[in-house]
PDB file of C-alpha atoms in Angstrom:
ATOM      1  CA  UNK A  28      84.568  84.902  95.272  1.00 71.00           C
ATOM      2  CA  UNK A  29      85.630  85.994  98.959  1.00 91.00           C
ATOM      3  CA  UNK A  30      86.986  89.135  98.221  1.00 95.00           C
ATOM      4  CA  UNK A  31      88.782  89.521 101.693  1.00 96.00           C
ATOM      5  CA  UNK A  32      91.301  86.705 100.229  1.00 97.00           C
ATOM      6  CA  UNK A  33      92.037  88.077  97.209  1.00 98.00           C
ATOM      7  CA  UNK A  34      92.733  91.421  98.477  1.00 98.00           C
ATOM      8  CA  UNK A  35      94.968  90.223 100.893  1.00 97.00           C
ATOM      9  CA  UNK A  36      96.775  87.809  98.497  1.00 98.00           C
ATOM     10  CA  UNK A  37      97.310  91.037  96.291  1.00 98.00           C
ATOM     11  CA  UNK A  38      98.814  92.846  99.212  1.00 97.00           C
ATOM     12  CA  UNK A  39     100.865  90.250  99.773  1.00 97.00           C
ATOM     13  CA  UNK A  40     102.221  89.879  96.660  1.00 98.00           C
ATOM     14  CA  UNK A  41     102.534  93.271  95.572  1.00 98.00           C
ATOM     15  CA  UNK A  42     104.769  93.857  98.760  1.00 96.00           C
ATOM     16  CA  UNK A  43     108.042  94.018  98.205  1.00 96.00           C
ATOM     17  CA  UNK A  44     109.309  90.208  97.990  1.00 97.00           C
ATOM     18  CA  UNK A  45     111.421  89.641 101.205  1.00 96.00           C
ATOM     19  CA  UNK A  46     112.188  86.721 103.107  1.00 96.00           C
ATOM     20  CA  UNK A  47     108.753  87.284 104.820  1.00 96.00           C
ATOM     21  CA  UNK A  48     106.842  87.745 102.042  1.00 97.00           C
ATOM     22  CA  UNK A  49     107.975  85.077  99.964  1.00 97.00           C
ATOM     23  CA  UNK A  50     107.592  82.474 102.338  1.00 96.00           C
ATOM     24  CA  UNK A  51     104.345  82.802 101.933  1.00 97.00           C
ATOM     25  CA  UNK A  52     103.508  81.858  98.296  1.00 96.00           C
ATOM     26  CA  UNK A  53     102.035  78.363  99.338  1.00 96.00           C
ATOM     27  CA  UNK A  54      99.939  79.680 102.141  1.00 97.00           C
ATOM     28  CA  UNK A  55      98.496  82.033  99.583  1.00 97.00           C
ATOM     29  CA  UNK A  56      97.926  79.949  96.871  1.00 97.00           C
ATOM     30  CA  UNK A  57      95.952  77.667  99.474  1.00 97.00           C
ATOM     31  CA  UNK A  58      93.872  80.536 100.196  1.00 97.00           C
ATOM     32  CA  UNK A  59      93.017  80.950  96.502  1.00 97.00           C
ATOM     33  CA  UNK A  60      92.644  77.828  95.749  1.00 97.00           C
ATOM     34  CA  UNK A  61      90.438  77.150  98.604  1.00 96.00           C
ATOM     35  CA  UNK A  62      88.482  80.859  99.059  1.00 96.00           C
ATOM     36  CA  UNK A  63      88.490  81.974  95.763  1.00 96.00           C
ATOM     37  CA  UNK A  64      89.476  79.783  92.902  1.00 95.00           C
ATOM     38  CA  UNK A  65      88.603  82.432  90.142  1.00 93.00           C
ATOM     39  CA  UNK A  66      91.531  84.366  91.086  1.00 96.00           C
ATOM     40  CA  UNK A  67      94.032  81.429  91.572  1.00 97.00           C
ATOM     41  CA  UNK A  68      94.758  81.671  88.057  1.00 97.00           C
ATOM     42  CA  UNK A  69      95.531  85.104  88.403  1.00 97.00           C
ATOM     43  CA  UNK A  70      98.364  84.676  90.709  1.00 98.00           C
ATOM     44  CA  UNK A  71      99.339  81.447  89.481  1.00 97.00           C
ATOM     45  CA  UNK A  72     102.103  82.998  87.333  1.00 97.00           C
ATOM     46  CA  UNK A  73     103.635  84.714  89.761  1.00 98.00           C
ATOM     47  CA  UNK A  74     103.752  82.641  92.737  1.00 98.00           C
ATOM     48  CA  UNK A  75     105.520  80.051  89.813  1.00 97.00           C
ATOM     49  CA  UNK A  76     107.819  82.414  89.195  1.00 97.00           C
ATOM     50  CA  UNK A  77     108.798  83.193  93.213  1.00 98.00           C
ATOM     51  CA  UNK A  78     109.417  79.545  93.470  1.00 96.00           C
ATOM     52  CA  UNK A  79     111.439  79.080  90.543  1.00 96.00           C
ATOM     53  CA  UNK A  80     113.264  81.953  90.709  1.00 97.00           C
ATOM     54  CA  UNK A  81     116.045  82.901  93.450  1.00 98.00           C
ATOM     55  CA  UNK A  82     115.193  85.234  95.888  1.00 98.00           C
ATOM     56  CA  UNK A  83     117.746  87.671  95.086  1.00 98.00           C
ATOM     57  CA  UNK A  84     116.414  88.244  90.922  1.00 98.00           C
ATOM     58  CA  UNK A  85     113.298  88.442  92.363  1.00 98.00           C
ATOM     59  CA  UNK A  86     113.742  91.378  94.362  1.00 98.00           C
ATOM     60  CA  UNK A  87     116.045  93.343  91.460  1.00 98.00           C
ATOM     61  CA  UNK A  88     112.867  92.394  89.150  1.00 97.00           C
ATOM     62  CA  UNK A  89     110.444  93.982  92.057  1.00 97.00           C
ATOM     63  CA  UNK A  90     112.620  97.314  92.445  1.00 96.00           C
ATOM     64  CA  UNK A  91     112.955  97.761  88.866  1.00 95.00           C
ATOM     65  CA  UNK A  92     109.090  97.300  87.802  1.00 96.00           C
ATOM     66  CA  UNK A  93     107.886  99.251  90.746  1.00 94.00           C
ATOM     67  CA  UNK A  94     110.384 101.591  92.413  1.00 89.00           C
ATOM     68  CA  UNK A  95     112.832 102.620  89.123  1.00 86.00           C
ATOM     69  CA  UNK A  96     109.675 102.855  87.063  1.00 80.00           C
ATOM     70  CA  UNK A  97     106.712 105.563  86.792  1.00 83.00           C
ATOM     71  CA  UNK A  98     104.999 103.403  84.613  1.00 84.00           C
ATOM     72  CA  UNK A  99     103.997 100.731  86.864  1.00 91.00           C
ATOM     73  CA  UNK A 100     103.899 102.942  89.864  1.00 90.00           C
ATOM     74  CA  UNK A 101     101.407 101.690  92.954  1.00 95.00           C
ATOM     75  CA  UNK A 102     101.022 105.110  94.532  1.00 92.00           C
ATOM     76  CA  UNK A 103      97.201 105.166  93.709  1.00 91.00           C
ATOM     77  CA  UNK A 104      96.789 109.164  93.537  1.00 88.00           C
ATOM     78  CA  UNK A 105     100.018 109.382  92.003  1.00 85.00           C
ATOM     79  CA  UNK A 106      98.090 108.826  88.601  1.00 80.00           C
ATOM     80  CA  UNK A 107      95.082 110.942  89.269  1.00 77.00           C
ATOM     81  CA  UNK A 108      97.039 114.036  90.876  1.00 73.00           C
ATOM     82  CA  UNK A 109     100.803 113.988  90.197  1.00 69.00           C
ATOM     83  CA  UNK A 110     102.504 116.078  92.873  1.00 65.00           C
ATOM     84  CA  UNK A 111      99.417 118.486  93.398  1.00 65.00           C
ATOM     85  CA  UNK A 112      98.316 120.144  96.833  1.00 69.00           C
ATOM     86  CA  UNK A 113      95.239 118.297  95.840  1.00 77.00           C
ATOM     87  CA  UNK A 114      97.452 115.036  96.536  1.00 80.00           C
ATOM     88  CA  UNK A 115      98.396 116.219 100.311  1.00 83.00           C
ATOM     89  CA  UNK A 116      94.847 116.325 100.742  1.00 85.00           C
ATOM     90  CA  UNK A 117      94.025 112.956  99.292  1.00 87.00           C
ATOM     91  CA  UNK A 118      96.857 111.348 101.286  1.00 89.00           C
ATOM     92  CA  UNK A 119      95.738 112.831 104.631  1.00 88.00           C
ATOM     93  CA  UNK A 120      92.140 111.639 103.695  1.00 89.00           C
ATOM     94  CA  UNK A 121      93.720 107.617 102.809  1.00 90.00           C
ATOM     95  CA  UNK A 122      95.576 108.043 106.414  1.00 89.00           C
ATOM     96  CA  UNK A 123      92.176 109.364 108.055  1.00 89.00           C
ATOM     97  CA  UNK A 124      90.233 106.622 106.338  1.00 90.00           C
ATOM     98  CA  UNK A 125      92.079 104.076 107.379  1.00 90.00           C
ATOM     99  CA  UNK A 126      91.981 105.504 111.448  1.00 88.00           C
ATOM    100  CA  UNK A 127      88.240 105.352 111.432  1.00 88.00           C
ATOM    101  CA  UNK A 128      88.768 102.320 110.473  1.00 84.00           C
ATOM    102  CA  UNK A 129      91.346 100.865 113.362  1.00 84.00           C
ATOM    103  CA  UNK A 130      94.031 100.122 111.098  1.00 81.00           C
ATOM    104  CA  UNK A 131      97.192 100.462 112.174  1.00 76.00           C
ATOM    105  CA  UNK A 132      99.642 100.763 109.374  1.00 69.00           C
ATOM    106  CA  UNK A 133     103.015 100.686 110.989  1.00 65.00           C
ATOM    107  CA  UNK A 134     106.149 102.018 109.957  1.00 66.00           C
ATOM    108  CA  UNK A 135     106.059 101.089 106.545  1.00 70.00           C
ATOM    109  CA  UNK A 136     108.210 103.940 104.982  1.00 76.00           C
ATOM    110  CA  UNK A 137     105.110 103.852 102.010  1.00 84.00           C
ATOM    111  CA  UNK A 138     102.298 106.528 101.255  1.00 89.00           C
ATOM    112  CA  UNK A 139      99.177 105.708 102.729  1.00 91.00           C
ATOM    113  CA  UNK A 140      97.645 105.164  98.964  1.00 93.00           C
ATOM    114  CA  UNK A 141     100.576 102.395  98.534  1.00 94.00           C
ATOM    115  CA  UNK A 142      98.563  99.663  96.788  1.00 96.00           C
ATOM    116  CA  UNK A 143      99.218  96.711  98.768  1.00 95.00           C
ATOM    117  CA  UNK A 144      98.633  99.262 102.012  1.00 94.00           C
ATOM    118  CA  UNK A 145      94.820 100.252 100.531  1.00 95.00           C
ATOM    119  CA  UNK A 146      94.581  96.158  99.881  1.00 96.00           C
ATOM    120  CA  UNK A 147      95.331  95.448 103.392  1.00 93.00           C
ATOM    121  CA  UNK A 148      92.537  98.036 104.577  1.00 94.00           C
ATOM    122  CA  UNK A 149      90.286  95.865 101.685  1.00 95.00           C
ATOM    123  CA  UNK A 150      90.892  93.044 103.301  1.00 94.00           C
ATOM    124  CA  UNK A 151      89.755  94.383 106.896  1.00 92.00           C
ATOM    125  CA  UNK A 152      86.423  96.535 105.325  1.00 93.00           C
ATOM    126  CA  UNK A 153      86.070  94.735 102.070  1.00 93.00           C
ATOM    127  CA  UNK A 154      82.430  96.777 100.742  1.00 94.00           C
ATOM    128  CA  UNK A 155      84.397 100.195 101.989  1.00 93.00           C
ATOM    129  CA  UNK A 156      87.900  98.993 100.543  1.00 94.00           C
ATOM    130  CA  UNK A 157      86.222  97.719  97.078  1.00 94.00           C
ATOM    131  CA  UNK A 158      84.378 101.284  97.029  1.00 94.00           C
ATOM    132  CA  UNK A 159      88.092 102.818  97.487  1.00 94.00           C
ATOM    133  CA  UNK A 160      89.567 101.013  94.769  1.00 95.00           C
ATOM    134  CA  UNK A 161      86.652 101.409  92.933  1.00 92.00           C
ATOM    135  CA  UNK A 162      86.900 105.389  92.862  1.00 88.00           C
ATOM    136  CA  UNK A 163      91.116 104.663  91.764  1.00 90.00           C
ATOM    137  CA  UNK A 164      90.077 102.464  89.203  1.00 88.00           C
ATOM    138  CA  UNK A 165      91.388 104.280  86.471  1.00 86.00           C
ATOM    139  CA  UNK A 166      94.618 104.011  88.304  1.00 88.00           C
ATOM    140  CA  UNK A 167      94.647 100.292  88.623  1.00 91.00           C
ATOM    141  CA  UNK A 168      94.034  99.748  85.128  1.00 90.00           C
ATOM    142  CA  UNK A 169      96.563 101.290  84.032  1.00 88.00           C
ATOM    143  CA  UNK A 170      98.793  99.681  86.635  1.00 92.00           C
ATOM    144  CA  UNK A 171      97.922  96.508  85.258  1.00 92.00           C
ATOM    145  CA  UNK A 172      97.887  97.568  81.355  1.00 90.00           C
ATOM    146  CA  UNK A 173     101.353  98.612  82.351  1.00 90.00           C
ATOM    147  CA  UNK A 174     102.521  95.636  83.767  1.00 95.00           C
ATOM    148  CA  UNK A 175     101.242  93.273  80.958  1.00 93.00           C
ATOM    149  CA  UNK A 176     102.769  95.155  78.309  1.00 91.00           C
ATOM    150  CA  UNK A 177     105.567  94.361  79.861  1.00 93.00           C
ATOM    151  CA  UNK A 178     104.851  91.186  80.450  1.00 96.00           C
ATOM    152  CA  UNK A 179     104.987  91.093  84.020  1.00 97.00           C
ATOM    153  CA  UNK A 180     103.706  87.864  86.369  1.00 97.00           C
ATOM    154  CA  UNK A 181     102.267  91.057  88.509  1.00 98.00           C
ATOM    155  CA  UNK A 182      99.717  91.768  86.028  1.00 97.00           C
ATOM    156  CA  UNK A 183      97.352  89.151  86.981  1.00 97.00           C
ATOM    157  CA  UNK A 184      97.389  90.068  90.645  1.00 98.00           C
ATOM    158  CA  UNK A 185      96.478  93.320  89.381  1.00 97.00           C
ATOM    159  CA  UNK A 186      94.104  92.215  87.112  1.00 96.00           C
ATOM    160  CA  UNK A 187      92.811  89.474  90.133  1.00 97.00           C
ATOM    161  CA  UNK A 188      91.802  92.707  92.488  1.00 96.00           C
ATOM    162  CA  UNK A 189      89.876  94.512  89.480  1.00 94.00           C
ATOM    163  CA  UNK A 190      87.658  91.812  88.783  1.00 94.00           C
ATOM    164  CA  UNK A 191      86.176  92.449  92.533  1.00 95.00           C
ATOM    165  CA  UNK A 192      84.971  95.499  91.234  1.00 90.00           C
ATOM    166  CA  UNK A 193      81.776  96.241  89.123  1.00 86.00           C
ATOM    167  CA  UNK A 194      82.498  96.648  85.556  1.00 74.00           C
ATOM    168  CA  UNK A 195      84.137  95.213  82.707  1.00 72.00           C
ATOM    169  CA  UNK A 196      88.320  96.476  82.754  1.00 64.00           C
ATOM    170  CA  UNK A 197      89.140  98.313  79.997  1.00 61.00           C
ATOM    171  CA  UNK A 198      90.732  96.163  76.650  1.00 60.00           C
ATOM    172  CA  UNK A 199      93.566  98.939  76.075  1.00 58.00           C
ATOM    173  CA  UNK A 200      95.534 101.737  77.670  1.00 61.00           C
ATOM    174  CA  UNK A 201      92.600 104.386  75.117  1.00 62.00           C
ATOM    175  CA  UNK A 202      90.130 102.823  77.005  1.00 61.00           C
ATOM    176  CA  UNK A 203      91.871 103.244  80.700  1.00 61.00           C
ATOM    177  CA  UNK A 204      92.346 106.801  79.750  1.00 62.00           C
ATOM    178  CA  UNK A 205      88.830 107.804  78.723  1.00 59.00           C
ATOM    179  CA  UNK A 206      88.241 106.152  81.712  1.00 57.00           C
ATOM    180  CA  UNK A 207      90.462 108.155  84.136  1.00 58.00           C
ATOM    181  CA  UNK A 208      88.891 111.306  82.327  1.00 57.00           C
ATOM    182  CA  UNK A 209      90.770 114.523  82.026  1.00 40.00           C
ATOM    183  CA  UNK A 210      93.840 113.077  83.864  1.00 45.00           C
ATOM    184  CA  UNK A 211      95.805 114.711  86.556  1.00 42.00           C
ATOM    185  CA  UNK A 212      95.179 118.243  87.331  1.00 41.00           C
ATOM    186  CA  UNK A 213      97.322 120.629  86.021  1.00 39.00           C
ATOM    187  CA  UNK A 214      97.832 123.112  89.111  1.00 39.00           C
ATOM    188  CA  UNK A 215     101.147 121.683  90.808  1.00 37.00           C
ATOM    189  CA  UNK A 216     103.692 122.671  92.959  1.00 37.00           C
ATOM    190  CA  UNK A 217     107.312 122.216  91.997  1.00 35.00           C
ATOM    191  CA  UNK A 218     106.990 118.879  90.455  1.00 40.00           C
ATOM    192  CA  UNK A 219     104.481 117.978  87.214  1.00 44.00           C
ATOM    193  CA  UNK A 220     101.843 115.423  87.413  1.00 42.00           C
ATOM    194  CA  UNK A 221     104.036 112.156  86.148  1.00 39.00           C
ATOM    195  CA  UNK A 222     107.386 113.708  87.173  1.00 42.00           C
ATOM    196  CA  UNK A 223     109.585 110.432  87.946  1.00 38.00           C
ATOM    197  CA  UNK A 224     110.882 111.958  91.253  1.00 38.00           C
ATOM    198  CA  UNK A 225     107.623 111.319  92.503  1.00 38.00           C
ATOM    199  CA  UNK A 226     108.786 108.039  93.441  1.00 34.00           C
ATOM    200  CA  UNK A 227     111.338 106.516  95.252  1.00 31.00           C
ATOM    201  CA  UNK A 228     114.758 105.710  93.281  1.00 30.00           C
ATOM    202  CA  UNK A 229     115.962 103.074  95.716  1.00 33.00           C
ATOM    203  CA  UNK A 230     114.056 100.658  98.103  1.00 34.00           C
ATOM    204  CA  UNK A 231     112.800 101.605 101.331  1.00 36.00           C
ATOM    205  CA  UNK A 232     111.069 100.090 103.843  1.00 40.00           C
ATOM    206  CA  UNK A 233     114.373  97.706 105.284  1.00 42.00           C
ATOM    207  CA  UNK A 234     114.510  96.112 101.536  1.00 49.00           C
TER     208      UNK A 234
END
């Protein structure tokens, strides 16, 4: 599997679904299909859905799964720190990471531990991105337990980026928590760990 494809189909599609974005299903299901057919079956039911479905329902569905909801939040240390001073630390440390690197993010109005931002870093430094995602992998699995309770076409893409890493996914949100441990710290500063004004209410980012 060439992970470099998959992690930058998932960044695709976990970006929010603009004109941009969606006019590039078939060039990404190309790549799959071509670079890493495992995974095309991943995304398969959500690129169906982006070109069955108007653009406009799209986008509601993409605010209210990711920006209206904690529960399928892509903030990565949002689910291992809440709103901790640990977390300022961890987000200065995804922002230096990806310097060292060369990557220029951009004006994206997003954290720097914005999923689809750490997948685009993947895709440039795939052994140090996989590592990344690796050490947040209690945070993707329950991202993508999340999302198929619910039902979600992004599950698979979700799903599609774990099975780069080493490891069998947990069956069950028990199993994601045992993996992420003790959870978020407790030490905070105005906010709790989970809080849902952690995350944005409305779209950003020119949506």
């Amino acid at each position: 599997m060439n992970r470099a494809v998959v992690y930058q189909a998932a960044s695709i599609c976990l970006s929010y679904p603009d004109d941009r974005v969606l006019g590039l299903a078939d060039v990404v299901g190309r790549a799959l299909d071509e670079s890493a057919p495992a995974a095309a079956a991943s995304f398969a039911p959500l690129l169906r859905w982006w070109e069955t479905t108007p653009a406009s329902e799209v986008q509601r569905s993409y605010v209210d799964v990711f920006d209206l909801s904690k529960r399928h939040a892509l903030y990565l240390s949002y689910w291992t720190d809440g709103d901790t001073r640990r977390r300022g630390q961890v987000l200065a440390d995804f922002k230096q990471r990806f310097r060292d690197a060369g990557l220029v993010l951009g004006d994206t109005g997003e954290l720097p531990d914005h999923l689809p931002l750490v997948l685009e870093f993947a895709r440039h430094r795939p052994d140090e991105g996989a590592e990344l995602l690796q050490s947040y992998r209690a945070s993707l699995e329950l991202i993508r337990i999340a999302l198929a309770e619910r039902d979600s076409p992004y599950a698979g893409v979700v799903a599609a980026v774990c099975a780069t890493l080493p490891g069998r996914s947990p069956e069950d949100r028990a199993q994601a928590m045992a993996l992420a441990a003790a959870g978020p710290p407790a030490e905070s500063v105005g906010l709790d760990p989970y809080d849902p004004r952690l995350l944005p209410l409305e779209p950003t980012g020119g949506r």
